[in-house]
Amino acid sequence: MYNSTDIRELCEEEGIRMIDFKMTDLDGRWRHITIPVERFNDDIFVYGIGFDGSNYGYAPVEKSDMVFIPDPATAVVDPFTEIPTLTMCGNVCVIGKENTPFDQYPRNVSLRAMEYMKAEGIADEMLIGPEFEFHLFDNVSFMVDPQKTAFTVDTRQASWNSGKEGPENAGFQVPKGGGYHIAAPHDIAYSLRSKMCMYMEDWGIDVKYHHHEVGGSGQMEIEVELGDMVDMADKTMIIKYIIRNAAVQEGKTATFMPKPIYKEAGNGMHVHMLLMKDGEPIFYDENGYSGLSQTAHYFIGGLLKHVPSLCAFTNPSTNSFKRLVPGYEAPVTIGYATSNRSAVIRIPAYAKSPAAKRFELRNPDATANPYYAYAAILMAGLDGIKNKIDPSANGWGPYDCNLFDLPEDEKAKIQSLPRTLDEALDALEADHDYLTAGGVFPERLIEIWLERKRKESLEISQIPHPAEFEKYYDL
């Protein structure tokens, strides 16, 4: 935990020449601005650094300056810069007589969600643990031109390279769908993942484990230990930054796209969660279903009631819904169960102790802005607790069976997740009062999100697809 004096001492110790400030835009990308260390002073923590938020996707603030206020507690030496650089995250404020947090800024939304939970007396801490699935490729190319729409990805471990001639082919390709926990030499990214994890540990992120995932064509996973919700949103941004930059260092490229390869497993970002109050877990009850308390069941009920609209924040890309299809361990129906990967909420059977008792939401993916997504998940769960939404009484399970294998007439009785981004946006437009409760999500932010994502979806829907040429060219 640094203050401004610590920052100056750290800069001297590490030979820092530049100080970098990382900000999050509306979509969840990092942007940054950098100053020479000689320009650093205490005023930056008071008056901040001005910028044009409209270029970040936010609605403009009339008659006010928008400024970034760095948080010295987030300071760390960036391992990916040639010039020794200290980097910091922080918050965005509107400057008046006093700094006021900018209500659309993602980190401020997540902070308000935590404040709302505490003010309601429900809990004082939300712990979450995301699972980060991603693909590592040797190269990628893509283009969207009027006369040509195409993409190509490649990795030498993919089964499509088994017949490739040349000294670079050692014959250890991974079969399609056969990558889960595969060992070296098939697992060509083992050392790179370990390096990524060491970068994370150096940045203060506790890694649980890493392994190769199901997708034979370069799918990986790194899972981290549970942590505070807002802090984990910060760390989600850091983890994605580390994975991408460490891949580039090794001459590879990493993507968190939910479905980069047709007919292969997609990349989710399952989110494990539990609530704490006065240092005690409130989701545990040894006599409850799967060891969960009634409070936990109400939280689940809120998630399941609102999950169609939640998808607008947890699965905010058109590509997201190419992952949420049957056959790839991704959820497609609304329900909960123990140890059931086909349910959108899964209760891990291995988490037995009171402090570990939790469940995971399996539909999110890492195209989400983590601050909005985690805050929305919390607000949906809190609504379930406040309104005593019982998931079993509402017919959402528990489903202790493989939902993919049910007869079609039984499947038809179970509510489905949205099948497209447009369906998720329609659900958000109809159901977002739980998000705006306590002023956590500003109504204007919901409006901007809907407008921006509808425009994005329409644009993509109008682009001719190569598969359409295959199906219709000769008609």
Coordinates of C-alpha atoms in Angstrom, one line a residue:
M1 CA 0.0 0.0 0.0
Y2 CA 1.9 3.0 -1.3
N3 CA 1.4 6.8 -0.7
S4 CA 3.1 9.6 -2.7
T5 CA 6.3 9.5 -0.6
D6 CA 6.5 5.7 -1.1
I7 CA 6.1 6.2 -4.9
R8 CA 9.0 8.6 -5.1
E9 CA 11.2 6.2 -3.0
L10 CA 10.2 3.3 -5.3
C11 CA 11.0 5.3 -8.4
E12 CA 14.5 6.0 -7.0
E13 CA 15.1 2.4 -6.0
E14 CA 13.9 1.0 -9.3
G15 CA 15.5 3.6 -11.6
I16 CA 12.0 4.6 -12.9
R17 CA 12.1 7.0 -15.8
M18 CA 8.4 7.1 -16.7
I19 CA 5.1 6.9 -14.8
D20 CA 2.2 5.4 -16.7
F21 CA -1.5 5.8 -15.8
K22 CA -3.9 3.1 -17.0
M23 CA -7.6 3.9 -17.5
T24 CA -10.5 1.6 -18.5
D25 CA -12.8 2.6 -21.4
L26 CA -16.5 1.7 -21.7
D27 CA -15.9 -1.6 -23.5
G28 CA -13.3 -2.7 -20.9
R29 CA -10.1 -2.0 -22.7
W30 CA -7.1 -0.3 -21.0
R31 CA -6.0 3.0 -22.3
H32 CA -3.0 4.9 -20.9
I33 CA -1.1 8.2 -20.6
T34 CA 2.5 8.5 -19.5
I35 CA 4.6 11.3 -17.9
P36 CA 8.3 11.5 -17.2
V37 CA 9.1 10.8 -13.6
E38 CA 10.3 14.4 -13.2
R39 CA 6.8 15.7 -13.8
F40 CA 5.3 13.5 -11.0
N41 CA 4.1 15.4 -7.9
D42 CA 1.5 15.2 -5.2
D43 CA -0.9 17.4 -7.1
I44 CA -1.6 14.5 -9.5
F45 CA -3.4 12.7 -6.6
V46 CA -5.5 15.7 -5.9
Y47 CA -6.2 17.3 -9.3
G48 CA -5.6 14.3 -11.5
I49 CA -5.0 14.2 -15.2
G50 CA -7.6 15.7 -17.6
F51 CA -8.8 13.7 -20.6
D52 CA -11.7 13.5 -23.1
G53 CA -14.0 10.8 -21.8
S54 CA -16.2 10.9 -24.9
N55 CA -13.3 9.2 -26.8
Y56 CA -13.5 6.4 -24.3
G57 CA -17.2 5.8 -25.1
Y58 CA -18.7 7.7 -22.1
A59 CA -21.3 10.4 -22.4
P60 CA -19.7 13.8 -22.1
V61 CA -19.9 15.7 -18.8
E62 CA -21.4 19.1 -19.5
K63 CA -19.5 22.1 -18.0
S64 CA -17.1 20.0 -16.1
D65 CA -13.7 18.5 -16.6
M66 CA -13.2 14.8 -16.4
V67 CA -10.0 13.8 -14.7
F68 CA -8.2 10.6 -13.9
I69 CA -7.1 10.3 -10.2
P70 CA -4.4 7.6 -9.8
D71 CA -4.5 5.3 -6.8
P72 CA -1.0 5.0 -5.4
A73 CA -1.9 1.6 -3.8
T74 CA -2.0 0.1 -7.3
A75 CA 1.6 1.1 -8.2
V76 CA 3.8 -1.6 -9.7
V77 CA 6.7 -1.7 -12.1
D78 CA 5.4 -2.7 -15.5
P79 CA 7.4 -5.8 -16.7
F80 CA 6.7 -5.2 -20.4
T81 CA 8.3 -1.8 -21.0
E82 CA 11.8 -1.2 -22.4
I83 CA 12.2 2.1 -20.4
P84 CA 11.8 1.5 -16.6
T85 CA 8.1 2.4 -16.0
L86 CA 5.9 2.5 -12.9
T87 CA 2.2 2.0 -13.7
M88 CA -0.9 2.9 -11.7
C89 CA -4.7 2.4 -12.1
G90 CA -7.3 4.6 -10.3
N91 CA -10.6 6.3 -10.7
V92 CA -12.2 9.0 -12.9
C93 CA -13.8 12.1 -11.2
V94 CA -15.6 15.2 -12.3
I95 CA -13.9 18.3 -10.9
G96 CA -16.0 20.9 -9.1
K97 CA -15.5 22.5 -5.7
E98 CA -14.8 18.9 -4.7
N99 CA -13.9 15.8 -6.7
T100 CA -17.0 13.7 -7.4
P101 CA -16.7 10.2 -8.8
F102 CA -17.8 10.0 -12.5
D103 CA -20.9 7.7 -12.3
Q104 CA -20.3 6.0 -15.6
Y105 CA -16.7 5.0 -14.9
P106 CA -16.5 1.2 -14.6
R107 CA -14.5 1.1 -11.4
N108 CA -16.8 3.6 -9.7
V109 CA -19.8 1.4 -10.6
S110 CA -18.2 -1.6 -8.9
L111 CA -17.4 0.4 -5.9
R112 CA -21.0 1.6 -5.6
A113 CA -22.2 -1.9 -5.8
M114 CA -20.1 -2.9 -2.8
E115 CA -21.3 0.2 -0.9
Y116 CA -24.9 -0.7 -1.7
M117 CA -24.5 -4.2 -0.4
K118 CA -23.0 -2.9 2.8
A119 CA -25.7 -0.2 3.2
E120 CA -28.4 -2.9 2.9
G121 CA -26.7 -4.9 5.7
I122 CA -26.6 -8.0 3.6
A123 CA -22.8 -8.6 3.7
D124 CA -19.6 -6.6 3.9
E125 CA -17.4 -8.5 1.4
M126 CA -17.9 -10.3 -1.9
L127 CA -15.2 -12.7 -2.8
I128 CA -15.0 -13.9 -6.4
G129 CA -12.6 -16.1 -8.4
P130 CA -12.7 -16.0 -12.2
E131 CA -11.3 -18.7 -14.5
F132 CA -9.4 -17.2 -17.4
E133 CA -9.7 -19.3 -20.6
F134 CA -7.9 -18.1 -23.7
H135 CA -6.4 -19.3 -27.0
L136 CA -2.7 -19.1 -27.9
F137 CA -1.9 -18.9 -31.6
D138 CA 1.3 -18.7 -33.5
N139 CA -0.3 -16.1 -35.8
V140 CA -3.6 -14.5 -36.7
S141 CA -4.8 -12.4 -39.6
F142 CA -8.2 -10.9 -40.3
M143 CA -9.7 -8.4 -42.6
V144 CA -13.2 -7.0 -43.3
D145 CA -13.1 -5.2 -46.7
P146 CA -15.9 -4.8 -49.2
Q147 CA -14.4 -7.4 -51.5
K148 CA -12.9 -9.8 -48.9
T149 CA -14.0 -10.9 -45.4
A150 CA -11.6 -13.5 -43.9
F151 CA -9.7 -14.6 -40.8
T152 CA -7.0 -17.2 -40.3
V153 CA -5.5 -18.5 -37.1
D154 CA -2.8 -21.1 -36.7
T155 CA -0.8 -23.0 -34.1
R156 CA 1.6 -25.8 -34.8
Q157 CA -0.1 -28.0 -32.1
A158 CA -3.5 -28.0 -34.0
S159 CA -4.6 -31.3 -35.6
W160 CA -4.9 -29.6 -39.0
N161 CA -1.1 -29.4 -39.0
S162 CA -0.5 -33.1 -38.6
G163 CA 0.2 -33.6 -42.3
K164 CA 2.5 -30.6 -42.6
E165 CA 5.9 -31.4 -43.9
G166 CA 9.1 -29.9 -42.6
P167 CA 11.5 -29.9 -39.6
E168 CA 9.1 -27.8 -37.5
N169 CA 6.6 -30.6 -37.4
A170 CA 7.5 -33.1 -34.6
G171 CA 4.2 -34.9 -34.8
F172 CA 2.7 -34.0 -31.4
Q173 CA -0.5 -32.3 -32.6
V174 CA -3.4 -32.3 -30.1
P175 CA -6.7 -33.9 -31.4
K176 CA -9.7 -31.6 -31.7
G177 CA -11.4 -31.6 -28.3
G178 CA -8.6 -33.6 -26.7
G179 CA -6.5 -31.0 -25.0
Y180 CA -7.8 -31.2 -21.4
H181 CA -4.7 -31.4 -19.1
I182 CA -2.6 -32.7 -22.0
A183 CA 1.1 -33.0 -21.1
A184 CA 4.3 -32.0 -22.9
P185 CA 5.4 -32.3 -25.6
H186 CA 1.8 -31.9 -26.8
D187 CA 1.4 -29.0 -24.4
I188 CA 3.7 -26.6 -26.2
A189 CA 2.7 -23.6 -24.0
Y190 CA 3.5 -25.1 -20.6
S191 CA 6.6 -22.9 -19.9
L192 CA 4.8 -19.7 -21.3
R193 CA 1.9 -20.2 -19.0
S194 CA 4.3 -20.7 -16.0
K195 CA 6.0 -17.4 -17.0
M196 CA 2.6 -15.7 -17.2
C197 CA 1.8 -16.9 -13.7
M198 CA 5.1 -15.6 -12.4
Y199 CA 4.3 -12.2 -13.8
M200 CA 1.0 -12.4 -12.0
E201 CA 2.5 -13.4 -8.7
D202 CA 5.0 -10.5 -9.0
W203 CA 2.1 -8.2 -9.6
G204 CA 0.3 -9.4 -6.4
I205 CA -2.1 -11.9 -8.0
D206 CA -2.4 -15.3 -6.3
V207 CA -2.5 -18.0 -8.9
K208 CA -4.4 -21.2 -8.2
Y209 CA -3.2 -23.3 -11.1
H210 CA -2.8 -23.3 -14.9
H211 CA -3.3 -26.1 -17.5
H212 CA -4.2 -26.8 -21.1
E213 CA -7.9 -26.8 -21.7
V214 CA -10.2 -28.9 -23.9
G215 CA -9.7 -27.1 -27.2
G216 CA -6.9 -28.9 -29.0
S217 CA -6.1 -25.8 -31.1
G218 CA -4.3 -23.9 -28.3
Q219 CA -6.9 -23.4 -25.6
M220 CA -5.4 -22.6 -22.2
E221 CA -6.7 -21.8 -18.7
I222 CA -5.2 -19.9 -15.7
E223 CA -7.3 -19.8 -12.5
V224 CA -6.7 -17.4 -9.6
E225 CA -7.6 -17.5 -5.9
L226 CA -10.7 -15.8 -4.6
G227 CA -10.4 -12.1 -3.8
D228 CA -12.4 -8.9 -3.2
M229 CA -14.7 -8.1 -6.0
V230 CA -13.4 -4.6 -6.9
D231 CA -9.8 -5.8 -6.5
M232 CA -10.5 -8.8 -8.7
A233 CA -11.9 -6.5 -11.4
D234 CA -8.6 -4.6 -11.3
K235 CA -6.7 -7.9 -11.4
T236 CA -8.9 -9.1 -14.4
M237 CA -7.6 -6.1 -16.4
I238 CA -4.0 -6.9 -15.2
I239 CA -4.3 -10.6 -16.0
K240 CA -5.5 -10.0 -19.6
Y241 CA -2.7 -7.4 -20.0
I242 CA -0.1 -9.9 -18.8
I243 CA -1.3 -12.8 -20.9
R244 CA -1.4 -10.8 -24.1
N245 CA 2.0 -9.2 -23.6
A246 CA 3.8 -12.3 -22.4
A247 CA 2.4 -14.1 -25.5
V248 CA 3.8 -11.3 -27.7
Q249 CA 7.2 -11.6 -26.0
E250 CA 7.3 -15.3 -27.1
G251 CA 6.3 -14.5 -30.7
K252 CA 2.7 -15.7 -30.1
T253 CA -0.7 -14.1 -29.8
A254 CA -3.4 -14.6 -27.2
T255 CA -7.1 -14.0 -27.5
F256 CA -10.0 -14.2 -25.0
M257 CA -12.6 -14.3 -27.8
P258 CA -15.3 -16.7 -26.7
K259 CA -15.4 -18.7 -29.9
P260 CA -12.4 -18.1 -32.1
I261 CA -12.5 -21.6 -33.7
Y262 CA -15.6 -23.3 -35.2
K263 CA -16.5 -26.7 -33.7
E264 CA -13.9 -26.4 -30.8
A265 CA -14.5 -25.5 -27.2
G266 CA -15.0 -21.8 -26.5
N267 CA -13.4 -19.5 -23.9
G268 CA -15.5 -18.7 -20.9
M269 CA -14.8 -16.8 -17.7
H270 CA -16.6 -18.7 -15.0
V271 CA -17.0 -16.6 -11.9
H272 CA -16.9 -18.3 -8.5
M273 CA -18.5 -16.3 -5.7
L274 CA -19.4 -16.1 -2.0
L275 CA -20.4 -13.4 0.5
M276 CA -18.9 -12.6 3.9
K277 CA -20.3 -10.7 6.8
D278 CA -18.3 -9.9 10.0
G279 CA -15.6 -12.2 8.8
E280 CA -18.0 -15.2 8.5
P281 CA -19.2 -16.9 5.3
I282 CA -23.0 -16.5 4.8
F283 CA -23.4 -19.0 2.0
Y284 CA -22.8 -22.1 4.1
D285 CA -25.3 -24.4 5.8
E286 CA -24.4 -28.0 6.3
N287 CA -28.1 -28.9 6.2
G288 CA -28.9 -27.0 3.0
Y289 CA -28.9 -28.4 -0.6
S290 CA -25.3 -29.0 -1.5
G291 CA -24.2 -27.3 1.8
L292 CA -25.6 -23.9 0.8
S293 CA -27.6 -21.6 3.0
Q294 CA -31.0 -20.1 2.2
T295 CA -29.3 -16.8 1.6
A296 CA -27.1 -18.4 -1.0
H297 CA -30.2 -19.9 -2.6
Y298 CA -31.8 -16.5 -2.8
F299 CA -28.7 -15.1 -4.3
I300 CA -28.8 -17.9 -6.9
G301 CA -32.5 -17.1 -7.5
G302 CA -31.7 -13.5 -8.2
L303 CA -29.0 -14.5 -10.7
L304 CA -31.3 -16.9 -12.5
K305 CA -34.2 -14.5 -12.6
H306 CA -32.0 -11.8 -14.2
V307 CA -29.5 -13.8 -16.2
P308 CA -31.0 -13.0 -19.6
S309 CA -30.4 -9.3 -18.9
L310 CA -27.1 -10.0 -17.1
C311 CA -25.8 -11.5 -20.4
A312 CA -25.8 -8.0 -21.9
F313 CA -22.9 -7.2 -19.5
T314 CA -21.4 -10.7 -18.9
N315 CA -21.5 -11.7 -22.6
P316 CA -21.5 -8.4 -24.5
S317 CA -20.2 -9.5 -27.9
T318 CA -21.9 -11.2 -30.9
N319 CA -19.2 -13.8 -30.6
S320 CA -20.2 -14.6 -27.1
F321 CA -23.3 -16.4 -28.3
K322 CA -21.4 -18.6 -30.7
R323 CA -19.9 -20.1 -27.5
L324 CA -23.3 -20.5 -25.7
V325 CA -24.4 -23.5 -27.8
P326 CA -24.9 -27.2 -26.9
G327 CA -22.1 -29.7 -27.0
Y328 CA -19.1 -27.7 -25.6
E329 CA -19.8 -27.7 -21.9
A330 CA -21.1 -24.1 -22.2
P331 CA -24.5 -23.5 -20.6
V332 CA -27.6 -22.9 -22.7
T333 CA -30.4 -23.2 -20.2
I334 CA -31.3 -21.4 -17.0
G335 CA -30.9 -23.6 -14.0
Y336 CA -28.6 -24.7 -11.1
A337 CA -27.1 -28.0 -9.9
T338 CA -24.2 -29.6 -8.1
S339 CA -21.2 -30.7 -10.2
N340 CA -23.1 -30.2 -13.4
R341 CA -21.3 -28.3 -16.1
S342 CA -24.4 -28.1 -18.3
A343 CA -26.1 -25.8 -15.7
V344 CA -25.6 -22.1 -15.9
I345 CA -24.9 -22.1 -12.1
R346 CA -22.8 -25.0 -10.9
I347 CA -22.1 -25.8 -7.2
P348 CA -18.6 -27.4 -7.0
A349 CA -18.9 -30.6 -4.9
Y350 CA -15.2 -30.3 -3.9
A351 CA -15.8 -27.0 -2.0
K352 CA -17.0 -28.5 1.3
S353 CA -15.7 -26.2 4.1
P354 CA -17.7 -23.2 5.3
A355 CA -15.1 -20.8 4.0
A356 CA -14.9 -22.4 0.6
K357 CA -18.7 -23.1 0.1
R358 CA -19.6 -21.2 -3.1
F359 CA -21.0 -21.6 -6.6
E360 CA -20.0 -20.5 -10.0
L361 CA -21.8 -18.6 -12.8
R362 CA -20.7 -20.3 -16.0
N363 CA -22.1 -18.1 -18.8
P364 CA -19.7 -15.0 -18.6
D365 CA -16.7 -14.6 -20.9
A366 CA -13.8 -12.2 -20.9
T367 CA -15.1 -9.9 -23.6
A368 CA -17.0 -8.4 -20.6
N369 CA -15.9 -5.2 -18.9
P370 CA -15.1 -6.8 -15.6
Y371 CA -16.2 -3.9 -13.4
Y372 CA -19.7 -3.8 -15.0
A373 CA -20.0 -7.6 -15.2
Y374 CA -19.0 -8.3 -11.6
A375 CA -21.1 -5.4 -10.3
A376 CA -24.1 -6.6 -12.3
I377 CA -23.7 -10.1 -10.9
L378 CA -23.7 -8.8 -7.4
M379 CA -26.7 -6.6 -7.9
A380 CA -28.7 -9.5 -9.4
G381 CA -27.8 -11.7 -6.4
L382 CA -28.6 -9.0 -3.9
D383 CA -32.0 -8.5 -5.5
G384 CA -32.6 -12.2 -5.0
I385 CA -31.8 -11.9 -1.3
K386 CA -33.9 -8.8 -0.8
N387 CA -36.9 -10.3 -2.6
K388 CA -36.4 -13.9 -1.4
I389 CA -36.3 -15.4 -4.9
D390 CA -36.1 -19.1 -4.3
P391 CA -34.7 -20.9 -7.4
S392 CA -36.3 -24.3 -6.7
A393 CA -39.7 -22.7 -6.1
N394 CA -39.4 -20.9 -9.5
G395 CA -38.6 -24.1 -11.3
W396 CA -34.9 -23.5 -12.0
G397 CA -33.7 -26.8 -10.5
P398 CA -31.7 -28.3 -9.0
Y399 CA -31.1 -30.2 -12.2
D400 CA -28.9 -33.1 -11.2
C401 CA -28.8 -34.4 -14.8
N402 CA -27.1 -33.5 -18.0
L403 CA -29.3 -30.9 -19.5
F404 CA -27.9 -31.5 -23.0
D405 CA -29.2 -35.1 -22.9
L406 CA -32.8 -34.4 -22.0
P407 CA -35.5 -35.3 -24.5
E408 CA -36.5 -32.3 -26.7
D409 CA -39.9 -32.0 -25.1
E410 CA -38.3 -31.8 -21.6
K411 CA -35.7 -29.2 -22.9
A412 CA -38.6 -27.1 -24.2
K413 CA -39.9 -26.7 -20.7
I414 CA -36.7 -25.1 -19.4
Q415 CA -36.0 -21.4 -20.0
S416 CA -33.0 -20.8 -22.3
L417 CA -30.3 -18.2 -22.1
P418 CA -30.4 -15.6 -24.8
R419 CA -29.2 -17.0 -28.2
T420 CA -28.0 -13.7 -29.6
L421 CA -26.6 -10.4 -28.3
D422 CA -29.8 -8.7 -29.5
E423 CA -31.9 -11.0 -27.3
A424 CA -29.7 -10.1 -24.3
L425 CA -30.0 -6.4 -25.0
D426 CA -33.8 -6.7 -25.3
A427 CA -33.8 -8.4 -21.9
L428 CA -31.6 -5.6 -20.4
E429 CA -34.0 -3.0 -21.7
A430 CA -36.9 -4.7 -20.1
D431 CA -35.2 -5.7 -16.9
H432 CA -32.6 -3.4 -15.3
D433 CA -34.3 -1.9 -12.2
Y434 CA -32.2 -4.3 -10.1
L435 CA -29.1 -2.6 -11.6
T436 CA -30.2 1.0 -11.0
A437 CA -31.2 0.3 -7.4
G438 CA -29.2 2.6 -5.0
G439 CA -27.9 4.5 -8.0
V440 CA -25.3 1.8 -8.7
F441 CA -25.8 1.7 -12.5
P442 CA -26.8 5.1 -13.8
E443 CA -29.8 5.0 -16.2
R444 CA -27.7 7.0 -18.7
L445 CA -25.1 4.3 -18.6
I446 CA -27.7 1.6 -19.4
E447 CA -28.9 3.8 -22.3
I448 CA -25.4 4.3 -23.7
W449 CA -24.7 0.6 -23.4
L450 CA -27.8 -0.4 -25.2
E451 CA -27.3 2.1 -28.0
R452 CA -23.6 1.2 -28.5
K453 CA -24.2 -2.6 -28.4
R454 CA -27.2 -2.5 -30.7
K455 CA -25.2 -0.5 -33.3
E456 CA -22.3 -3.0 -33.0
S457 CA -24.7 -6.0 -33.4
L458 CA -26.4 -4.4 -36.5
E459 CA -23.1 -3.6 -38.1
I460 CA -21.8 -7.1 -37.8
S461 CA -25.1 -8.6 -38.9
Q462 CA -24.8 -6.7 -42.2
I463 CA -21.4 -8.1 -43.1
P464 CA -21.6 -11.0 -45.6
H465 CA -20.1 -14.2 -44.1
P466 CA -18.0 -16.8 -45.9
A467 CA -20.4 -19.5 -44.8
E468 CA -23.2 -17.6 -46.7
F469 CA -21.2 -18.0 -49.9
E470 CA -20.9 -21.7 -49.2
K471 CA -24.6 -22.1 -48.7
Y472 CA -26.1 -19.7 -51.2
Y473 CA -23.6 -18.7 -53.9
D474 CA -25.0 -21.1 -56.5
L475 CA -28.7 -20.6 -55.8

